[in-house]
Amino acid sequence: MKHSPTRLPIALLTLLCLLTTACVDEETDLGANLAGDGARYEGVDTTLYADAAYSFRDTALQTGGYYYNIIGNYSDATFGKVSAELYTQLSLPSRTSTIDFESVEIDSVVLTLVKNALYPDTNGTYSFHFEVRQLAEAVSSSDSIYTMSSTLPVGSEAPYFDQAVTVSATDTVVRLKLSNDIVEALRYTGDNDGFVAHAKGLRIRIVGESSDPGMLTIDFSATKTRLTAYYRYGERPDTSDYQFSLSHRFMHYEHDYTTAVVGDDSVPGANALYLEPLGGYSVRVSFDQALSAFRAAHPRAVIHHAELLLPLATGDYGTPPERVVAYKAVTSGTEPYIADYLLAGVDGYYHSDANQYRLRVTQHVQGLLRDGIDRGTTLVINSRRSTATRTVLCGTTTGNRVKIALTYSE
């Protein structure tokens, strides 16, 4: 059998593409489960303890173009107050090039939002005061220009929707019947570019002062998340419906740390490490001194298995986030996922039996030893753009502190 000489380069190129694209969206299932929890590895077991760590504000978080979006308001004593609102463009369906809505009678317009999750009580019932307003300008099609601090002005017109709605755990969608004021925004004849400029978009938020404290995650990958206009021609009794797209989305997050335990841009991690989504706190942890000492003592060491163990601090911080994701800190550019994400079993999920997160970091540690320096590993909450769950980890000087448990031979 003849073998193609291009097969090996293609395989290597595929791996490089995976590593590159991993930088774009941390909401991933790569390496989902830690392979072989009870596996035994031949070699010597040892433990390395983090020698430096701190929490830092994730203020440059990009929020444009993601399928899962969150709105609402929440506060607690540790992280203070957070609010989230959504901006989305109105456009024609993807397979439609033109529209003629100037010759129809629009009877009603309904905005439906597919519910993905509720916070803090996923099984609870909430009274949310929804407000939907028209934007004063269109949303850009470039996702990269929007970060957590981005906003767009809204028009001076009355809100399209401005009232309380009950949302419970059993609901699959939230249905908002908009006022007739939106009819003029939809009454247009022409192509999509013209319609976008005419209709602009929507700002969707939950008014905190008149709502239960809580947050709603919306699934924009679901076909039922849409704006539907019910219309007819003249006096004809039969009604048709037209489904507009909600495209080019981004989210705005607002944090108020006035009464919070945290609040500084950088918080030392000797006693505690803070993980907060929605542009809150990420963690940077370094084992540079411990790895240097290990490398000096074992210059020919081969790492067979290594786990980064992140125990939770004592305290009532609510349900822990499902998963923590790790990036390799670099001097410039976008931080890439640690190398172990190219393999199965990196894990990162919360393990309730030991009250800690576990991440397989075998390839990562081997690479740090080869580099001879550890600039740090960045830890973030998976899906941190669309979940409100947060937690606090043990610091670097506490009894049950951050560590790497590894098995090696030489």
mmCIF file of C-alpha atoms in Angstrom:
data_model
loop_
_atom_site.group_PDB
_atom_site.id
_atom_site.type_symbol
_atom_site.label_atom_id
_atom_site.label_comp_id
_atom_site.label_asym_id
_atom_site.label_seq_id
_atom_site.Cartn_x
_atom_site.Cartn_y
_atom_site.Cartn_z
ATOM 1 C CA MET A 1 0.000 0.000 0.000
ATOM 2 C CA LYS A 2 1.281 3.452 -0.881
ATOM 3 C CA HIS A 3 1.107 6.139 1.771
ATOM 4 C CA SER A 4 0.388 9.748 0.898
ATOM 5 C CA PRO A 5 3.363 11.972 1.704
ATOM 6 C CA THR A 6 0.931 14.754 2.746
ATOM 7 C CA ARG A 7 -0.826 12.761 5.449
ATOM 8 C CA LEU A 8 1.520 13.653 8.324
ATOM 9 C CA PRO A 9 1.646 17.414 7.612
ATOM 10 C CA ILE A 10 -2.160 17.504 7.396
ATOM 11 C CA ALA A 11 -2.440 15.830 10.790
ATOM 12 C CA LEU A 12 -0.016 18.307 12.304
ATOM 13 C CA LEU A 13 -1.868 21.186 10.661
ATOM 14 C CA THR A 14 -5.136 19.916 12.169
ATOM 15 C CA LEU A 15 -3.632 19.933 15.657
ATOM 16 C CA LEU A 16 -2.347 23.478 15.154
ATOM 17 C CA CYS A 17 -5.774 24.614 14.007
ATOM 18 C CA LEU A 18 -7.380 23.098 17.097
ATOM 19 C CA LEU A 19 -4.948 24.888 19.371
ATOM 20 C CA THR A 20 -5.487 28.193 17.565
ATOM 21 C CA THR A 21 -9.281 28.057 17.501
ATOM 22 C CA ALA A 22 -9.306 27.130 21.174
ATOM 23 C CA CYS A 23 -8.335 30.735 21.906
ATOM 24 C CA VAL A 24 -11.561 32.086 20.457
ATOM 25 C CA ASP A 25 -14.288 30.701 22.708
ATOM 26 C CA GLU A 26 -13.757 29.186 26.123
ATOM 27 C CA GLU A 27 -17.207 27.568 26.063
ATOM 28 C CA THR A 28 -15.875 24.191 25.015
ATOM 29 C CA ASP A 29 -16.227 20.484 25.640
ATOM 30 C CA LEU A 30 -12.684 19.655 24.530
ATOM 31 C CA GLY A 31 -11.166 17.098 26.902
ATOM 32 C CA ALA A 32 -14.363 16.938 28.903
ATOM 33 C CA ASN A 33 -13.700 14.147 31.389
ATOM 34 C CA LEU A 34 -10.624 13.307 33.427
ATOM 35 C CA ALA A 35 -9.711 9.903 32.061
ATOM 36 C CA GLY A 36 -9.346 7.120 34.591
ATOM 37 C CA ASP A 37 -10.025 8.718 37.970
ATOM 38 C CA GLY A 38 -8.716 5.572 39.595
ATOM 39 C CA ALA A 39 -5.814 5.082 37.196
ATOM 40 C CA ARG A 40 -2.391 4.315 38.596
ATOM 41 C CA TYR A 41 0.734 5.664 36.961
ATOM 42 C CA GLU A 42 4.123 4.041 37.386
ATOM 43 C CA GLY A 43 6.685 6.377 38.918
ATOM 44 C CA VAL A 44 7.274 8.651 41.876
ATOM 45 C CA ASP A 45 4.462 10.761 43.301
ATOM 46 C CA THR A 46 5.103 14.303 44.486
ATOM 47 C CA THR A 47 3.206 17.536 45.094
ATOM 48 C CA LEU A 48 4.102 21.048 43.988
ATOM 49 C CA TYR A 49 2.512 24.043 45.696
ATOM 50 C CA ALA A 50 1.768 27.350 43.993
ATOM 51 C CA ASP A 51 4.217 30.061 45.018
ATOM 52 C CA ALA A 52 2.226 33.019 43.674
ATOM 53 C CA ALA A 53 -1.355 33.750 42.695
ATOM 54 C CA TYR A 54 -3.786 36.627 42.415
ATOM 55 C CA SER A 55 -7.263 37.485 41.141
ATOM 56 C CA PHE A 56 -7.702 40.149 38.464
ATOM 57 C CA ARG A 57 -10.548 41.937 36.711
ATOM 58 C CA ASP A 58 -11.488 40.579 33.267
ATOM 59 C CA THR A 59 -12.440 44.012 31.933
ATOM 60 C CA ALA A 60 -11.449 43.411 28.304
ATOM 61 C CA LEU A 61 -13.806 40.440 27.871
ATOM 62 C CA GLN A 62 -15.302 40.378 24.366
ATOM 63 C CA THR A 63 -19.062 39.735 24.332
ATOM 64 C CA GLY A 64 -20.098 39.910 20.676
ATOM 65 C CA GLY A 65 -21.468 37.045 18.616
ATOM 66 C CA TYR A 66 -22.082 34.338 21.223
ATOM 67 C CA TYR A 67 -25.081 31.994 21.146
ATOM 68 C CA TYR A 68 -25.785 32.133 24.875
ATOM 69 C CA ASN A 69 -26.525 35.519 26.407
ATOM 70 C CA ILE A 70 -27.562 36.597 29.893
ATOM 71 C CA ILE A 71 -29.678 39.424 31.286
ATOM 72 C CA GLY A 72 -30.666 40.347 34.819
ATOM 73 C CA ASN A 73 -29.337 41.590 38.142
ATOM 74 C CA TYR A 74 -27.768 39.902 41.156
ATOM 75 C CA SER A 75 -25.750 40.800 44.251
ATOM 76 C CA ASP A 76 -23.970 39.124 47.160
ATOM 77 C CA ALA A 77 -21.656 40.200 49.952
ATOM 78 C CA THR A 78 -18.474 38.874 48.328
ATOM 79 C CA PHE A 79 -18.754 40.095 44.740
ATOM 80 C CA GLY A 80 -21.155 43.013 45.116
ATOM 81 C CA LYS A 81 -23.682 43.836 42.387
ATOM 82 C CA VAL A 82 -23.729 42.808 38.747
ATOM 83 C CA SER A 83 -26.179 43.566 35.948
ATOM 84 C CA ALA A 84 -26.279 42.372 32.352
ATOM 85 C CA GLU A 85 -28.190 43.661 29.347
ATOM 86 C CA LEU A 86 -28.356 42.536 25.725
ATOM 87 C CA TYR A 87 -28.081 44.439 22.445
ATOM 88 C CA THR A 88 -29.205 42.696 19.254
ATOM 89 C CA GLN A 89 -29.711 43.650 15.627
ATOM 90 C CA LEU A 90 -33.002 43.065 13.793
ATOM 91 C CA SER A 91 -32.493 41.575 10.347
ATOM 92 C CA LEU A 92 -34.221 39.507 7.694
ATOM 93 C CA PRO A 93 -34.057 35.703 7.867
ATOM 94 C CA SER A 94 -30.766 34.371 6.525
ATOM 95 C CA ARG A 95 -32.301 32.933 3.357
ATOM 96 C CA THR A 96 -34.337 36.052 2.548
ATOM 97 C CA SER A 97 -32.887 38.854 0.428
ATOM 98 C CA THR A 98 -35.785 41.327 0.353
ATOM 99 C CA ILE A 99 -38.970 42.213 2.199
ATOM 100 C CA ASP A 100 -42.202 44.033 1.331
ATOM 101 C CA PHE A 101 -43.877 45.063 4.555
ATOM 102 C CA GLU A 102 -45.304 48.397 3.448
ATOM 103 C CA SER A 103 -48.388 46.819 1.878
ATOM 104 C CA VAL A 104 -49.460 44.637 4.823
ATOM 105 C CA GLU A 105 -51.391 45.161 8.030
ATOM 106 C CA ILE A 106 -49.379 44.069 11.067
ATOM 107 C CA ASP A 107 -51.708 42.830 13.798
ATOM 108 C CA SER A 108 -49.147 41.964 16.498
ATOM 109 C CA VAL A 109 -45.445 41.427 17.123
ATOM 110 C CA VAL A 110 -44.074 38.904 19.630
ATOM 111 C CA LEU A 111 -40.525 38.523 20.922
ATOM 112 C CA THR A 112 -39.784 34.974 22.115
ATOM 113 C CA LEU A 113 -36.655 34.116 24.094
ATOM 114 C CA VAL A 114 -35.713 30.496 24.703
ATOM 115 C CA LYS A 115 -34.731 30.034 28.346
ATOM 116 C CA ASN A 116 -31.476 28.200 28.968
ATOM 117 C CA ALA A 117 -31.045 28.714 32.728
ATOM 118 C CA LEU A 118 -32.088 30.730 35.756
ATOM 119 C CA TYR A 119 -29.826 32.001 38.533
ATOM 120 C CA PRO A 120 -29.394 31.738 41.498
ATOM 121 C CA ASP A 121 -32.222 29.212 41.977
ATOM 122 C CA THR A 122 -32.374 27.105 38.846
ATOM 123 C CA ASN A 123 -35.629 25.554 40.064
ATOM 124 C CA GLY A 124 -37.201 28.801 41.233
ATOM 125 C CA THR A 125 -39.867 31.199 39.960
ATOM 126 C CA TYR A 126 -39.021 34.832 39.282
ATOM 127 C CA SER A 127 -40.879 38.046 38.559
ATOM 128 C CA PHE A 128 -38.768 39.836 35.951
ATOM 129 C CA HIS A 129 -39.587 43.339 34.741
ATOM 130 C CA PHE A 130 -38.548 43.189 31.071
ATOM 131 C CA GLU A 131 -37.813 46.339 29.117
ATOM 132 C CA VAL A 132 -37.349 46.250 25.318
ATOM 133 C CA ARG A 133 -36.339 49.443 23.528
ATOM 134 C CA GLN A 134 -35.328 50.329 19.972
ATOM 135 C CA LEU A 135 -31.681 51.225 19.442
ATOM 136 C CA ALA A 136 -30.751 54.576 17.949
ATOM 137 C CA GLU A 137 -28.226 52.914 15.625
ATOM 138 C CA ALA A 138 -27.539 49.523 14.119
ATOM 139 C CA VAL A 139 -25.316 46.892 15.748
ATOM 140 C CA SER A 140 -22.046 46.323 13.904
ATOM 141 C CA SER A 141 -21.510 42.976 12.211
ATOM 142 C CA SER A 142 -17.974 42.870 13.663
ATOM 143 C CA ASP A 143 -18.176 40.836 16.866
ATOM 144 C CA SER A 144 -14.656 41.755 17.925
ATOM 145 C CA ILE A 145 -15.384 45.437 18.571
ATOM 146 C CA TYR A 146 -17.748 44.804 21.496
ATOM 147 C CA THR A 147 -16.541 44.195 25.032
ATOM 148 C CA MET A 148 -18.304 44.028 28.382
ATOM 149 C CA SER A 149 -18.243 47.840 28.688
ATOM 150 C CA SER A 150 -19.753 48.486 25.242
ATOM 151 C CA THR A 151 -23.177 50.093 24.899
ATOM 152 C CA LEU A 152 -25.301 51.669 22.163
ATOM 153 C CA PRO A 153 -27.730 54.565 22.585
ATOM 154 C CA VAL A 154 -31.441 53.826 22.645
ATOM 155 C CA GLY A 155 -34.113 55.884 20.921
ATOM 156 C CA SER A 156 -36.273 58.437 22.682
ATOM 157 C CA GLU A 157 -39.456 56.561 21.810
ATOM 158 C CA ALA A 158 -41.514 54.663 24.376
ATOM 159 C CA PRO A 159 -40.360 51.115 25.162
ATOM 160 C CA TYR A 160 -41.722 48.324 22.990
ATOM 161 C CA PHE A 161 -42.242 46.325 26.189
ATOM 162 C CA ASP A 162 -42.179 47.501 29.797
ATOM 163 C CA GLN A 163 -43.837 45.171 32.312
ATOM 164 C CA ALA A 164 -43.298 42.263 34.699
ATOM 165 C CA VAL A 165 -43.400 38.650 33.518
ATOM 166 C CA THR A 166 -43.280 35.522 35.657
ATOM 167 C CA VAL A 167 -40.540 33.086 34.597
ATOM 168 C CA SER A 168 -40.355 29.658 36.229
ATOM 169 C CA ALA A 169 -38.147 26.602 35.961
ATOM 170 C CA THR A 170 -40.782 24.786 33.883
ATOM 171 C CA ASP A 171 -40.950 27.511 31.237
ATOM 172 C CA THR A 172 -39.091 26.807 28.016
ATOM 173 C CA VAL A 173 -39.624 30.228 26.425
ATOM 174 C CA VAL A 174 -40.380 33.767 27.560
ATOM 175 C CA ARG A 175 -43.023 35.361 25.338
ATOM 176 C CA LEU A 176 -43.188 39.175 25.185
ATOM 177 C CA LYS A 177 -46.008 40.738 23.131
ATOM 178 C CA LEU A 178 -44.588 44.077 22.020
ATOM 179 C CA SER A 179 -46.527 47.317 21.652
ATOM 180 C CA ASN A 180 -47.722 48.576 18.281
ATOM 181 C CA ASP A 181 -44.920 51.155 18.362
ATOM 182 C CA ILE A 182 -42.629 48.574 16.792
ATOM 183 C CA VAL A 183 -44.757 48.399 13.633
ATOM 184 C CA GLU A 184 -43.053 51.437 12.117
ATOM 185 C CA ALA A 185 -39.645 49.845 12.629
ATOM 186 C CA LEU A 186 -40.775 46.782 10.645
ATOM 187 C CA ARG A 187 -42.694 48.609 7.911
ATOM 188 C CA TYR A 188 -40.107 48.563 5.133
ATOM 189 C CA THR A 189 -39.676 47.440 1.536
ATOM 190 C CA GLY A 190 -36.213 46.588 0.250
ATOM 191 C CA ASP A 191 -33.134 44.475 0.915
ATOM 192 C CA ASN A 192 -31.572 43.405 4.201
ATOM 193 C CA ASP A 193 -29.034 46.227 4.369
ATOM 194 C CA GLY A 194 -31.781 48.782 4.037
ATOM 195 C CA PHE A 195 -33.963 47.001 6.568
ATOM 196 C CA VAL A 196 -31.102 46.845 9.113
ATOM 197 C CA ALA A 197 -30.503 50.574 8.797
ATOM 198 C CA HIS A 198 -34.246 51.257 9.119
ATOM 199 C CA ALA A 199 -35.163 48.854 11.947
ATOM 200 C CA LYS A 200 -31.867 49.161 13.838
ATOM 201 C CA GLY A 201 -32.028 46.801 16.810
ATOM 202 C CA LEU A 202 -33.180 46.153 20.340
ATOM 203 C CA ARG A 203 -31.854 46.577 23.849
ATOM 204 C CA ILE A 204 -33.304 43.889 26.104
ATOM 205 C CA ARG A 205 -32.870 44.106 29.850
ATOM 206 C CA ILE A 206 -34.452 43.246 33.191
ATOM 207 C CA VAL A 207 -35.099 46.310 35.346
ATOM 208 C CA GLY A 208 -33.487 45.547 38.701
ATOM 209 C CA GLU A 209 -35.448 47.946 40.888
ATOM 210 C CA SER A 210 -38.769 46.274 40.071
ATOM 211 C CA SER A 211 -37.676 42.637 39.619
ATOM 212 C CA ASP A 212 -36.691 39.710 41.771
ATOM 213 C CA PRO A 213 -32.900 39.458 42.027
ATOM 214 C CA GLY A 214 -31.858 36.922 39.453
ATOM 215 C CA MET A 215 -30.550 36.331 35.957
ATOM 216 C CA LEU A 216 -31.862 34.643 32.823
ATOM 217 C CA THR A 217 -29.640 32.937 30.240
ATOM 218 C CA ILE A 218 -31.095 32.955 26.713
ATOM 219 C CA ASP A 219 -30.310 30.467 23.936
ATOM 220 C CA PHE A 220 -29.906 32.273 20.610
ATOM 221 C CA SER A 221 -28.982 29.082 18.795
ATOM 222 C CA ALA A 222 -32.607 27.970 19.233
ATOM 223 C CA THR A 223 -34.892 28.712 16.295
ATOM 224 C CA LYS A 224 -37.663 29.835 18.635
ATOM 225 C CA THR A 225 -35.571 32.774 19.849
ATOM 226 C CA ARG A 226 -36.882 35.300 17.333
ATOM 227 C CA LEU A 227 -39.151 38.239 16.591
ATOM 228 C CA THR A 228 -42.411 37.235 14.909
ATOM 229 C CA ALA A 229 -44.782 39.634 13.142
ATOM 230 C CA TYR A 230 -48.346 38.464 12.510
ATOM 231 C CA TYR A 231 -49.782 40.220 9.456
ATOM 232 C CA ARG A 232 -52.483 40.148 6.778
ATOM 233 C CA TYR A 233 -53.230 41.823 3.467
ATOM 234 C CA GLY A 234 -55.907 44.513 3.637
ATOM 235 C CA GLU A 235 -59.240 43.268 4.926
ATOM 236 C CA ARG A 236 -58.442 39.586 4.378
ATOM 237 C CA PRO A 237 -59.177 37.642 7.576
ATOM 238 C CA ASP A 238 -56.376 35.079 7.250
ATOM 239 C CA THR A 239 -53.157 35.919 9.109
ATOM 240 C CA SER A 240 -49.590 34.959 8.214
ATOM 241 C CA ASP A 241 -46.426 35.276 10.264
ATOM 242 C CA TYR A 242 -42.952 36.523 9.424
ATOM 243 C CA GLN A 243 -39.945 35.611 11.569
ATOM 244 C CA PHE A 244 -37.206 38.221 11.828
ATOM 245 C CA SER A 245 -33.711 37.278 12.969
ATOM 246 C CA LEU A 246 -32.000 38.589 16.086
ATOM 247 C CA SER A 247 -28.443 38.873 14.816
ATOM 248 C CA HIS A 248 -25.127 40.543 15.701
ATOM 249 C CA ARG A 249 -25.579 40.406 19.462
ATOM 250 C CA PHE A 250 -23.403 41.643 22.283
ATOM 251 C CA MET A 251 -23.768 41.993 26.048
ATOM 252 C CA HIS A 252 -23.002 44.795 28.459
ATOM 253 C CA TYR A 253 -22.035 43.977 32.061
ATOM 254 C CA GLU A 254 -21.958 46.436 34.924
ATOM 255 C CA HIS A 255 -20.243 45.675 38.263
ATOM 256 C CA ASP A 256 -20.560 47.607 41.514
ATOM 257 C CA TYR A 257 -18.025 46.537 44.141
ATOM 258 C CA THR A 258 -18.795 49.371 46.572
ATOM 259 C CA THR A 259 -19.951 47.046 49.365
ATOM 260 C CA ALA A 260 -18.098 43.918 48.198
ATOM 261 C CA VAL A 261 -15.218 42.019 49.767
ATOM 262 C CA VAL A 262 -13.310 42.429 46.496
ATOM 263 C CA GLY A 263 -13.110 45.452 44.225
ATOM 264 C CA ASP A 264 -9.485 46.214 43.377
ATOM 265 C CA ASP A 265 -8.247 45.491 39.866
ATOM 266 C CA SER A 266 -5.848 42.941 41.372
ATOM 267 C CA VAL A 267 -6.387 41.008 44.624
ATOM 268 C CA PRO A 268 -3.472 39.078 46.239
ATOM 269 C CA GLY A 269 -4.137 35.368 46.464
ATOM 270 C CA ALA A 270 -2.469 34.304 49.706
ATOM 271 C CA ASN A 271 -5.782 33.722 51.506
ATOM 272 C CA ALA A 272 -8.362 33.368 48.726
ATOM 273 C CA LEU A 273 -8.722 33.378 44.949
ATOM 274 C CA TYR A 274 -11.881 34.811 43.374
ATOM 275 C CA LEU A 275 -13.549 33.453 40.241
ATOM 276 C CA GLU A 276 -16.415 35.548 38.904
ATOM 277 C CA PRO A 277 -18.026 35.507 35.423
ATOM 278 C CA LEU A 278 -19.445 38.348 33.302
ATOM 279 C CA GLY A 279 -16.227 40.331 33.216
ATOM 280 C CA GLY A 280 -15.608 39.853 36.933
ATOM 281 C CA TYR A 281 -12.540 38.103 38.335
ATOM 282 C CA SER A 282 -10.193 35.578 36.756
ATOM 283 C CA VAL A 283 -7.226 33.943 38.526
ATOM 284 C CA ARG A 284 -3.528 33.798 37.630
ATOM 285 C CA VAL A 285 -1.498 31.127 39.436
ATOM 286 C CA SER A 286 2.229 30.407 39.115
ATOM 287 C CA PHE A 287 4.394 27.455 40.144
ATOM 288 C CA ASP A 288 7.602 29.002 38.842
ATOM 289 C CA GLN A 289 9.747 28.528 41.969
ATOM 290 C CA ALA A 290 8.386 25.032 42.666
ATOM 291 C CA LEU A 291 8.949 23.929 39.062
ATOM 292 C CA SER A 292 12.452 25.427 39.007
ATOM 293 C CA ALA A 293 13.385 23.522 42.155
ATOM 294 C CA PHE A 294 11.890 20.310 40.739
ATOM 295 C CA ARG A 295 13.728 20.790 37.439
ATOM 296 C CA ALA A 296 17.048 21.349 39.236
ATOM 297 C CA ALA A 297 16.577 18.205 41.317
ATOM 298 C CA HIS A 298 15.227 16.076 38.450
ATOM 299 C CA PRO A 299 16.642 17.431 35.160
ATOM 300 C CA ARG A 300 15.694 14.278 33.233
ATOM 301 C CA ALA A 301 12.209 13.871 34.679
ATOM 302 C CA VAL A 302 9.418 12.614 32.480
ATOM 303 C CA ILE A 303 5.938 13.601 33.686
ATOM 304 C CA HIS A 304 3.524 10.694 33.382
ATOM 305 C CA HIS A 305 0.546 12.404 34.997
ATOM 306 C CA ALA A 306 -0.156 15.789 36.581
ATOM 307 C CA GLU A 307 -3.325 17.286 38.039
ATOM 308 C CA LEU A 308 -3.940 20.875 39.048
ATOM 309 C CA LEU A 309 -6.113 20.727 42.175
ATOM 310 C CA LEU A 310 -8.176 23.785 43.124
ATOM 311 C CA PRO A 311 -9.914 23.346 46.499
ATOM 312 C CA LEU A 312 -12.841 25.617 47.326
ATOM 313 C CA ALA A 313 -12.609 28.023 50.241
ATOM 314 C CA THR A 314 -14.924 27.630 53.211
ATOM 315 C CA GLY A 315 -18.028 29.783 52.915
ATOM 316 C CA ASP A 316 -21.464 30.002 51.369
ATOM 317 C CA TYR A 317 -20.837 31.144 47.809
ATOM 318 C CA GLY A 318 -23.759 29.322 46.216
ATOM 319 C CA THR A 319 -23.601 26.470 43.733
ATOM 320 C CA PRO A 320 -20.059 26.277 42.306
ATOM 321 C CA PRO A 321 -19.597 26.843 38.566
ATOM 322 C CA GLU A 322 -19.672 23.608 36.640
ATOM 323 C CA ARG A 323 -16.222 23.924 35.139
ATOM 324 C CA VAL A 324 -12.980 25.896 35.237
ATOM 325 C CA VAL A 325 -10.874 26.387 32.100
ATOM 326 C CA ALA A 326 -7.103 26.975 31.961
ATOM 327 C CA TYR A 327 -5.009 29.127 29.628
ATOM 328 C CA LYS A 328 -1.257 29.432 29.341
ATOM 329 C CA ALA A 329 -0.106 32.967 30.170
ATOM 330 C CA VAL A 330 1.989 34.550 27.424
ATOM 331 C CA THR A 331 3.918 37.819 27.200
ATOM 332 C CA SER A 332 1.778 39.161 24.333
ATOM 333 C CA GLY A 333 -1.201 38.209 22.203
ATOM 334 C CA THR A 334 -4.130 35.933 22.998
ATOM 335 C CA GLU A 335 -3.570 33.342 25.689
ATOM 336 C CA PRO A 336 -3.948 29.803 24.290
ATOM 337 C CA TYR A 337 -5.543 26.857 26.042
ATOM 338 C CA ILE A 338 -3.016 24.713 27.885
ATOM 339 C CA ALA A 339 -1.690 21.921 25.662
ATOM 340 C CA ASP A 340 -3.746 19.233 27.423
ATOM 341 C CA TYR A 341 -6.934 20.427 25.676
ATOM 342 C CA LEU A 342 -5.682 18.676 22.536
ATOM 343 C CA LEU A 343 -6.055 15.390 24.406
ATOM 344 C CA ALA A 344 -9.037 13.646 25.963
ATOM 345 C CA GLY A 345 -9.564 13.942 29.689
ATOM 346 C CA VAL A 346 -8.486 17.441 30.751
ATOM 347 C CA ASP A 347 -11.584 17.678 32.985
ATOM 348 C CA GLY A 348 -11.795 20.941 34.931
ATOM 349 C CA TYR A 349 -15.172 20.048 36.422
ATOM 350 C CA TYR A 350 -16.141 20.541 40.034
ATOM 351 C CA HIS A 351 -15.809 17.327 42.077
ATOM 352 C CA SER A 352 -18.146 17.490 45.062
ATOM 353 C CA ASP A 353 -16.565 14.489 46.806
ATOM 354 C CA ALA A 354 -13.369 16.465 47.451
ATOM 355 C CA ASN A 355 -14.897 19.962 47.105
ATOM 356 C CA GLN A 356 -12.395 20.932 44.430
ATOM 357 C CA TYR A 357 -11.761 21.354 40.713
ATOM 358 C CA ARG A 358 -9.387 18.981 38.964
ATOM 359 C CA LEU A 359 -7.556 19.691 35.713
ATOM 360 C CA ARG A 360 -5.175 17.324 34.007
ATOM 361 C CA VAL A 361 -2.085 19.371 33.180
ATOM 362 C CA THR A 362 0.463 16.701 32.219
ATOM 363 C CA GLN A 363 1.460 18.226 28.884
ATOM 364 C CA HIS A 364 1.297 21.721 30.350
ATOM 365 C CA VAL A 365 3.712 20.903 33.181
ATOM 366 C CA GLN A 366 6.083 19.051 30.861
ATOM 367 C CA GLY A 367 6.125 22.102 28.603
ATOM 368 C CA LEU A 368 6.807 24.488 31.505
ATOM 369 C CA LEU A 369 9.737 22.341 32.597
ATOM 370 C CA ARG A 370 11.051 22.376 29.047
ATOM 371 C CA ASP A 371 10.649 26.175 28.823
ATOM 372 C CA GLY A 372 12.365 26.649 32.164
ATOM 373 C CA ILE A 373 9.871 29.310 33.272
ATOM 374 C CA ASP A 374 6.260 29.503 34.379
ATOM 375 C CA ARG A 375 4.698 32.880 33.525
ATOM 376 C CA GLY A 376 1.463 31.708 35.042
ATOM 377 C CA THR A 377 -1.708 29.814 34.240
ATOM 378 C CA THR A 378 -4.937 31.771 33.845
ATOM 379 C CA LEU A 379 -8.098 30.217 35.252
ATOM 380 C CA VAL A 380 -11.579 31.318 34.204
ATOM 381 C CA ILE A 381 -15.113 30.045 34.621
ATOM 382 C CA ASN A 382 -16.266 28.148 31.553
ATOM 383 C CA SER A 383 -19.091 29.968 29.715
ATOM 384 C CA ARG A 384 -18.222 33.081 31.700
ATOM 385 C CA ARG A 385 -20.181 35.250 29.259
ATOM 386 C CA SER A 386 -23.501 33.544 29.908
ATOM 387 C CA THR A 387 -23.480 32.156 33.455
ATOM 388 C CA ALA A 388 -23.676 33.974 36.781
ATOM 389 C CA THR A 389 -22.231 31.219 39.017
ATOM 390 C CA ARG A 390 -19.135 32.253 40.944
ATOM 391 C CA THR A 391 -16.869 30.771 43.611
ATOM 392 C CA VAL A 392 -13.845 31.332 45.851
ATOM 393 C CA LEU A 393 -10.795 29.060 45.838
ATOM 394 C CA CYS A 394 -8.304 28.475 48.632
ATOM 395 C CA GLY A 395 -5.257 30.723 48.447
ATOM 396 C CA THR A 396 -1.568 29.887 48.311
ATOM 397 C CA THR A 397 -0.935 29.924 52.080
ATOM 398 C CA THR A 398 -4.059 28.173 53.362
ATOM 399 C CA GLY A 399 -4.035 24.646 54.729
ATOM 400 C CA ASN A 400 -5.681 23.029 51.696
ATOM 401 C CA ARG A 401 -4.030 25.188 49.076
ATOM 402 C CA VAL A 402 -3.662 25.185 45.302
ATOM 403 C CA LYS A 403 -1.279 22.453 44.164
ATOM 404 C CA ILE A 404 -0.182 20.135 41.393
ATOM 405 C CA ALA A 405 -0.050 16.420 42.150
ATOM 406 C CA LEU A 406 2.219 14.669 39.683
ATOM 407 C CA THR A 407 3.797 11.320 38.926
ATOM 408 C CA TYR A 408 7.220 11.198 37.228
ATOM 409 C CA SER A 409 10.169 9.001 36.465
ATOM 410 C CA GLU A 410 13.723 9.702 35.371
#
